[in-house]
Short mmCIF file of N, CA, C and O in Angstrom, two decimals:
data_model
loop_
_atom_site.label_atom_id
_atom_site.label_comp_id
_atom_site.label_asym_id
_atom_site.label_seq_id
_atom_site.Cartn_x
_atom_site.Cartn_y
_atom_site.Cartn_z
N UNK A 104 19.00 -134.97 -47.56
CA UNK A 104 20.28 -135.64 -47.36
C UNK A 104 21.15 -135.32 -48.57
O UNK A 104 20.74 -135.57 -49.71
N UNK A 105 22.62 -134.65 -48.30
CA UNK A 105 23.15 -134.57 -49.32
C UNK A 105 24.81 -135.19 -49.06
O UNK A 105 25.65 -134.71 -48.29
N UNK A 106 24.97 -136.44 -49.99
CA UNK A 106 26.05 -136.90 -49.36
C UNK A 106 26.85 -137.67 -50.85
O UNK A 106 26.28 -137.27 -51.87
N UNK A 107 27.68 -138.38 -51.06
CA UNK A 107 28.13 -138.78 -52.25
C UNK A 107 29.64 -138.56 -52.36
O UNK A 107 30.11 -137.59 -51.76
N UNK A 108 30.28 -139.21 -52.92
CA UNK A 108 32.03 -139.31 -52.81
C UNK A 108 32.86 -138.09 -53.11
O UNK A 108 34.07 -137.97 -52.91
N UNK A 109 31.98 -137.14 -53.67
CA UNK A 109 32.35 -135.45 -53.74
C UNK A 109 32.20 -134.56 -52.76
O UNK A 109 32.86 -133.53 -52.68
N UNK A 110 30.93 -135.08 -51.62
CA UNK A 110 30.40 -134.18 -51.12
C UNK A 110 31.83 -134.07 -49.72
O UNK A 110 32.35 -135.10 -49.30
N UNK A 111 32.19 -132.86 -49.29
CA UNK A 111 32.99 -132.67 -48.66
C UNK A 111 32.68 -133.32 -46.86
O UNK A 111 33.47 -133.89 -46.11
N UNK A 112 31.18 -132.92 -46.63
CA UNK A 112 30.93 -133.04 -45.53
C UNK A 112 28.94 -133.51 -45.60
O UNK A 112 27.96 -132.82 -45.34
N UNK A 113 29.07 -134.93 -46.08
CA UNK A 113 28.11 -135.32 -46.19
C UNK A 113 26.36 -134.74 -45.16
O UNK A 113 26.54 -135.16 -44.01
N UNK A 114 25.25 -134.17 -45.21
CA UNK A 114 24.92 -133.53 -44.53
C UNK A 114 23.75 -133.85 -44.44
O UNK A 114 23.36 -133.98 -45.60
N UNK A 115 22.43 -134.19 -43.34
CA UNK A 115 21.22 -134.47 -43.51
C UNK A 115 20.27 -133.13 -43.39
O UNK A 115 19.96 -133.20 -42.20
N UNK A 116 20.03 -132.69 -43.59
CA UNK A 116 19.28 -131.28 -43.89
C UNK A 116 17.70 -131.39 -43.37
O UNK A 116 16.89 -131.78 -44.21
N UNK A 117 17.24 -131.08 -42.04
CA UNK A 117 15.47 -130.05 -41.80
C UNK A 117 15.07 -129.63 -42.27
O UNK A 117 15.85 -129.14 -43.08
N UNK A 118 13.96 -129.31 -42.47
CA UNK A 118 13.00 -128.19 -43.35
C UNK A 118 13.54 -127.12 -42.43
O UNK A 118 13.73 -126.05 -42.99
N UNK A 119 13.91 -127.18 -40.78
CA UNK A 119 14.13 -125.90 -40.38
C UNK A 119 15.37 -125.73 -40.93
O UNK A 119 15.03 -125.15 -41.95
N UNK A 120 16.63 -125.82 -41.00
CA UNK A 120 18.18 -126.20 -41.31
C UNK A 120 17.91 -125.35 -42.48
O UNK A 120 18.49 -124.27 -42.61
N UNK A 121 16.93 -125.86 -43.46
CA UNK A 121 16.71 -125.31 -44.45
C UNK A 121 16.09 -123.84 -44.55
O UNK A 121 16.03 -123.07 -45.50
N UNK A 122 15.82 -123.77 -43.69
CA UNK A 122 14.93 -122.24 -43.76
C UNK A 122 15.78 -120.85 -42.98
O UNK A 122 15.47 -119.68 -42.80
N UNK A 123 17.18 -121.84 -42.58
CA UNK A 123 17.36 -120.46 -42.49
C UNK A 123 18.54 -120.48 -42.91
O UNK A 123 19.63 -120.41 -42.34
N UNK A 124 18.18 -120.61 -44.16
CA UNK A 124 19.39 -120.01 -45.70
C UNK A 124 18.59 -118.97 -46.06
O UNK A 124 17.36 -118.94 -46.03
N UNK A 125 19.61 -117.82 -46.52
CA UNK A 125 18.64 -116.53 -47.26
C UNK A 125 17.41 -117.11 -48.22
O UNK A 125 17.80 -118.16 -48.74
N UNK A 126 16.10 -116.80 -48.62
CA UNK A 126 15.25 -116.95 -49.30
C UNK A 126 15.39 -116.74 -50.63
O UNK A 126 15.78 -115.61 -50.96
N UNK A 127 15.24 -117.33 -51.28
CA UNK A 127 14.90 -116.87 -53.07
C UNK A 127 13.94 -116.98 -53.38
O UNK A 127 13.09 -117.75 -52.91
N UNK A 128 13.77 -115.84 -54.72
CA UNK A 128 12.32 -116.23 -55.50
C UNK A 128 12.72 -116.40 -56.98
O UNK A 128 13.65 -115.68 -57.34
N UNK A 129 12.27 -117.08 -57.74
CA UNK A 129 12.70 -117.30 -59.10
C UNK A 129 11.30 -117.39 -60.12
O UNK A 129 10.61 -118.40 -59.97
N UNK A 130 10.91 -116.53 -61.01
CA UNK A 130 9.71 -116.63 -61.57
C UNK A 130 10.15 -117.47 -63.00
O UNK A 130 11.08 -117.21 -63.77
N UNK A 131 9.19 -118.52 -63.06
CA UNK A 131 9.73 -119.44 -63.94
C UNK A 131 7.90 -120.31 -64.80
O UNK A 131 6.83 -120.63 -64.28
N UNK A 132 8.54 -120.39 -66.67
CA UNK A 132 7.34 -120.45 -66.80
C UNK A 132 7.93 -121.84 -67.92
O UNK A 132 8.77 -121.91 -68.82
N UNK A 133 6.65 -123.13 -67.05
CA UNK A 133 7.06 -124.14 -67.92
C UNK A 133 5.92 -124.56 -68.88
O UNK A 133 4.76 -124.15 -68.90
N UNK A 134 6.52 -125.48 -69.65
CA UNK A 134 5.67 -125.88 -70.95
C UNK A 134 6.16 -127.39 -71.18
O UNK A 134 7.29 -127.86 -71.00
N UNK A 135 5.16 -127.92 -71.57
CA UNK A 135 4.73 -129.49 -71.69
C UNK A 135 4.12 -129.66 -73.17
O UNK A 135 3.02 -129.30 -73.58
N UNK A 136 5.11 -130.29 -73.82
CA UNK A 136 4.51 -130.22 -75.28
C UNK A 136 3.43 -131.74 -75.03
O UNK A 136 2.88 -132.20 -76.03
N UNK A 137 3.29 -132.19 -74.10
CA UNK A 137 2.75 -133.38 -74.12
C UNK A 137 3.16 -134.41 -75.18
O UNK A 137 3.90 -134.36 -76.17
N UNK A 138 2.22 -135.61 -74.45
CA UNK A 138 2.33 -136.82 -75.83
C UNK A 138 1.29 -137.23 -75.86
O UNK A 138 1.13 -138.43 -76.13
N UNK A 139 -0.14 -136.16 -75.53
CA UNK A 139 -1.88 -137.04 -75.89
C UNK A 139 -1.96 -137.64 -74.82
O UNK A 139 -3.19 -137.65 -74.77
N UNK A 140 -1.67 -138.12 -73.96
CA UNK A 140 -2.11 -138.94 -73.03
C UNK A 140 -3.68 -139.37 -73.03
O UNK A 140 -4.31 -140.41 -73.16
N UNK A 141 -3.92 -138.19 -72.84
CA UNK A 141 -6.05 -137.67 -72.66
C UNK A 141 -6.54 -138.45 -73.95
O UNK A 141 -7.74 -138.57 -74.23
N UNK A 142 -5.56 -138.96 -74.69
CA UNK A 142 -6.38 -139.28 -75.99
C UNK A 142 -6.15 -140.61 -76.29
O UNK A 142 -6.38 -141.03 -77.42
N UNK A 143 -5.60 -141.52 -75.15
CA UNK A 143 -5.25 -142.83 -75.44
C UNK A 143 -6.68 -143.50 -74.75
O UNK A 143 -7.31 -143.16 -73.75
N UNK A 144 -6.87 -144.56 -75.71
CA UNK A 144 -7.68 -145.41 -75.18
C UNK A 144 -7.43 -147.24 -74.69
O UNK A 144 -7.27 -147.94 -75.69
N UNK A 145 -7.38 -147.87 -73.59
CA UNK A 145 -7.70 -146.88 -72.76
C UNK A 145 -6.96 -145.88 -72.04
O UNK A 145 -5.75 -145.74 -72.18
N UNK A 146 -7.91 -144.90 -70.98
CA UNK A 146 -6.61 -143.87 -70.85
C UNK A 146 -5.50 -144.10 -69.01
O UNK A 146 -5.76 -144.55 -67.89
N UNK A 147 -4.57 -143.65 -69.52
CA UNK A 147 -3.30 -143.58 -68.95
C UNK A 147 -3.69 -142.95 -67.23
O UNK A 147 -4.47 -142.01 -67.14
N UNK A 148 -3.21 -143.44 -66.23
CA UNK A 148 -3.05 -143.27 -65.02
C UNK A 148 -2.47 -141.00 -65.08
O UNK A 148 -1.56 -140.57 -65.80
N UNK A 149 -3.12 -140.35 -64.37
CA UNK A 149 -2.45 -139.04 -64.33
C UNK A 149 -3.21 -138.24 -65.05
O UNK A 149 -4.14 -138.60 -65.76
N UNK A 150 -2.75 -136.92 -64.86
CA UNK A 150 -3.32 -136.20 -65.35
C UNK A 150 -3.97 -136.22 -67.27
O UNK A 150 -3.21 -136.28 -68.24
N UNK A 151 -5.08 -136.16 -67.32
CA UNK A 151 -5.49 -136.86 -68.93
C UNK A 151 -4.80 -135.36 -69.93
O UNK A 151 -5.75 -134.88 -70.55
N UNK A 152 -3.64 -134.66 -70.18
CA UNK A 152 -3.71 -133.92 -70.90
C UNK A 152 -3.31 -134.47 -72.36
O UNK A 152 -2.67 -135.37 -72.91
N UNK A 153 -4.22 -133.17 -72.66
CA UNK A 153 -4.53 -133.72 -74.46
C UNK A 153 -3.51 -133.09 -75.67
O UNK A 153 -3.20 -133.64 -76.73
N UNK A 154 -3.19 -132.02 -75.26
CA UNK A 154 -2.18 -131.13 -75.99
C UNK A 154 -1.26 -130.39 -75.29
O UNK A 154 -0.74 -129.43 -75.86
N UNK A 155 -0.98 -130.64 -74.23
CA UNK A 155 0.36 -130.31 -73.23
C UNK A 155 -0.49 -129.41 -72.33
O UNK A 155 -1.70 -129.36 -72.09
N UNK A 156 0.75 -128.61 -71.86
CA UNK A 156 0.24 -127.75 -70.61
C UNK A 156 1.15 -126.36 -70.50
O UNK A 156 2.32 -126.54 -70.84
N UNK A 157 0.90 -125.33 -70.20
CA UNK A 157 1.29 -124.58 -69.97
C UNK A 157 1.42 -123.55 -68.43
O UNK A 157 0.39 -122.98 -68.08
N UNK A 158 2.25 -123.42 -67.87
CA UNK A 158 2.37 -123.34 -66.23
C UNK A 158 2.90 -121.67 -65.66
O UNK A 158 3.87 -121.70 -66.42
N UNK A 159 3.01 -120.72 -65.18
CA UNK A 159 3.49 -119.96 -64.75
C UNK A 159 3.88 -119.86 -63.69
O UNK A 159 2.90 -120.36 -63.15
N UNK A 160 4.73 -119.55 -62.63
CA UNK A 160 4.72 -119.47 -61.06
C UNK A 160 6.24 -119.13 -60.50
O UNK A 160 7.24 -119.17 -61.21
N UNK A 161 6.22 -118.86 -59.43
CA UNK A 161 6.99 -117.84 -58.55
C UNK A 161 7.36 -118.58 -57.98
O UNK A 161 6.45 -118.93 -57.22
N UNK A 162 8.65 -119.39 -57.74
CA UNK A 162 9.50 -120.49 -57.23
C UNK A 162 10.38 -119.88 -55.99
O UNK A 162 11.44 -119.35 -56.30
N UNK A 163 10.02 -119.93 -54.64
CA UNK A 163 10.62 -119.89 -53.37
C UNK A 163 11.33 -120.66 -52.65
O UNK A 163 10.71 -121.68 -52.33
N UNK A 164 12.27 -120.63 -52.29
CA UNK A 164 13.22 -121.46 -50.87
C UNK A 164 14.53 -121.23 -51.24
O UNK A 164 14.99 -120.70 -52.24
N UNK A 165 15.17 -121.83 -50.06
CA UNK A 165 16.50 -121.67 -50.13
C UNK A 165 16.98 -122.11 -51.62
O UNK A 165 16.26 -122.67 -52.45
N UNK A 166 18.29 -121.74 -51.79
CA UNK A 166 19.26 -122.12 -52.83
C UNK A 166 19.97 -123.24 -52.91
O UNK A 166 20.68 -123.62 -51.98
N UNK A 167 19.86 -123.79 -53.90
CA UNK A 167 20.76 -125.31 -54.04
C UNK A 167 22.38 -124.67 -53.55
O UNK A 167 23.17 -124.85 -52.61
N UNK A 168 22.31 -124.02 -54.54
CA UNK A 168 23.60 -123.61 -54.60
C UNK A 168 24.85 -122.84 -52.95
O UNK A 168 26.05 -122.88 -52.68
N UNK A 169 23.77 -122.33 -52.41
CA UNK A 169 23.61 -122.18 -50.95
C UNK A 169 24.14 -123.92 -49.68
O UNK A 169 25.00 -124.29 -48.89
N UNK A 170 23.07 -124.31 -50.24
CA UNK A 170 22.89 -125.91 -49.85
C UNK A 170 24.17 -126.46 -50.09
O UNK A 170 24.83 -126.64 -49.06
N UNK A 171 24.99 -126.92 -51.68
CA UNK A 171 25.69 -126.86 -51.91
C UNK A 171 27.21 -126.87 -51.45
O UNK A 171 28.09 -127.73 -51.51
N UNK A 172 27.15 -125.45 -50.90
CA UNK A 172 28.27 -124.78 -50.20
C UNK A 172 28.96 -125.05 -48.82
O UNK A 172 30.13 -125.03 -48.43
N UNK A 173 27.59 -125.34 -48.14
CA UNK A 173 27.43 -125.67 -46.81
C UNK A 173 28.31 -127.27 -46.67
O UNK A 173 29.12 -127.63 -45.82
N UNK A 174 27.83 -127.91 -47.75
CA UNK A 174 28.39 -129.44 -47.63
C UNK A 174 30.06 -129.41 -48.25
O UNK A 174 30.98 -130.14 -47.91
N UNK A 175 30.07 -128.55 -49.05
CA UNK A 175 31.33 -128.28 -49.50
C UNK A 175 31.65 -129.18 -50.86
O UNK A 175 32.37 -130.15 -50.62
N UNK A 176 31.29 -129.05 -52.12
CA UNK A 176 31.45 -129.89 -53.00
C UNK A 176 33.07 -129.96 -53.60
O UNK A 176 33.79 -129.03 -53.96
N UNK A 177 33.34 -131.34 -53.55
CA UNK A 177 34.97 -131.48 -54.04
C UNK A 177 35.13 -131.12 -55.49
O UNK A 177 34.14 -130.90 -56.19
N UNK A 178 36.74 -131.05 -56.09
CA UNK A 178 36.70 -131.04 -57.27
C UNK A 178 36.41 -132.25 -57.70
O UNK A 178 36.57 -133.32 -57.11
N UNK A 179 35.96 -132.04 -58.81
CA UNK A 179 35.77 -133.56 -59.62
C UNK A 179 33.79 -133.80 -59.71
O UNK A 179 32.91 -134.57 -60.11
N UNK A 180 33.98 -132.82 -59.19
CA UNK A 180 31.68 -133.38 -59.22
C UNK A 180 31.62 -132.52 -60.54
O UNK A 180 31.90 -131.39 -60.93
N UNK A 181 31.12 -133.67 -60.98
CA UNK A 181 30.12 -134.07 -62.51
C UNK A 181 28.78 -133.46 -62.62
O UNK A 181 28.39 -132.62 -63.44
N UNK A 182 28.04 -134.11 -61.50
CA UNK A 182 26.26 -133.88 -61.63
C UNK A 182 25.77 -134.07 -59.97
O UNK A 182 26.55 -134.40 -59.09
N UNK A 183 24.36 -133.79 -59.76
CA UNK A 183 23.90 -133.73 -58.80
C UNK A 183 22.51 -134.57 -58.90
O UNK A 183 21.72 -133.90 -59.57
N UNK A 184 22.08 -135.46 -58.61
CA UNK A 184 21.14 -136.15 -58.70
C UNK A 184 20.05 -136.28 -57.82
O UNK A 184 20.21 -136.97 -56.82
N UNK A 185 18.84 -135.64 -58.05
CA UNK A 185 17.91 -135.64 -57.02
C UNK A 185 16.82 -137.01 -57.08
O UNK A 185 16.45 -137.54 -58.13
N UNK A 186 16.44 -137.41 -55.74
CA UNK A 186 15.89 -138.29 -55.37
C UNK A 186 14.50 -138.17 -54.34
O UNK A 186 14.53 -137.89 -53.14
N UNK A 187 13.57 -138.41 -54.97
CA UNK A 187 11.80 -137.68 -54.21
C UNK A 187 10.69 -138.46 -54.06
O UNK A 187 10.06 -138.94 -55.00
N UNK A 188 10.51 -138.57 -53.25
CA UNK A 188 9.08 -139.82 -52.89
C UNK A 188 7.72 -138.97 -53.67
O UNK A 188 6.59 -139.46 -53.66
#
C-alpha cells in the first residue's frame, strides 16, 4: 500500500502488480558492528551475535523508484516511510 498526502494516486499494490515492473538486481554487502548481544547475561531474545555480522547478497525485485512513479509522488515529499509485519 502506498498512499500519504503526497502520494498522487494513492495505490494498493500485489505481489503480482508487483512483478510486472522491469526486474532489478542490486549486489549489496552489509555490516553490523553489533552491540554483544551474545554476551549479555541474561541473554537477549534474537539472534545471540557477539561481535557483529557480516552479510553479502544479490538484492532482486521491482524498483521503489518504479513503484514510486506509478503512484505519482507530489512536490513537497520529504521521506518515504516503510511499514512491515
Amino acid at each position: 500500500e502506498v498512499g500519504g498526502d503526497r502520494a498522487g494516486k494513492p495505490t494498493t499494490f500485489t505481489l503480482a502488480d508487483l512483478k510486472r515492473f522491469s526486474p532489478r538486481e542490486v549486489g549489496a554487502v552489509g555490516q553490523c558492528g553489533g552491540y554483544g548481544g551474545g554476551l549479555l547475561r541474561p541473554l537477549t531474545t534474537g539472534t545471540p551475535w557477539t561481535k557483529g555480522d557480516v552479510s553479502c547478497a544479490v538484492w532482486s525485485g521491482c524498483s521503489l523508484n518504479d513503484v514510486l512513479d506509478e503512484v505519482g509522488v507530489l512536490d513537497g515529499a520529504v521521506e518515504v516511510e516503510f511499514v512491515s509485519a
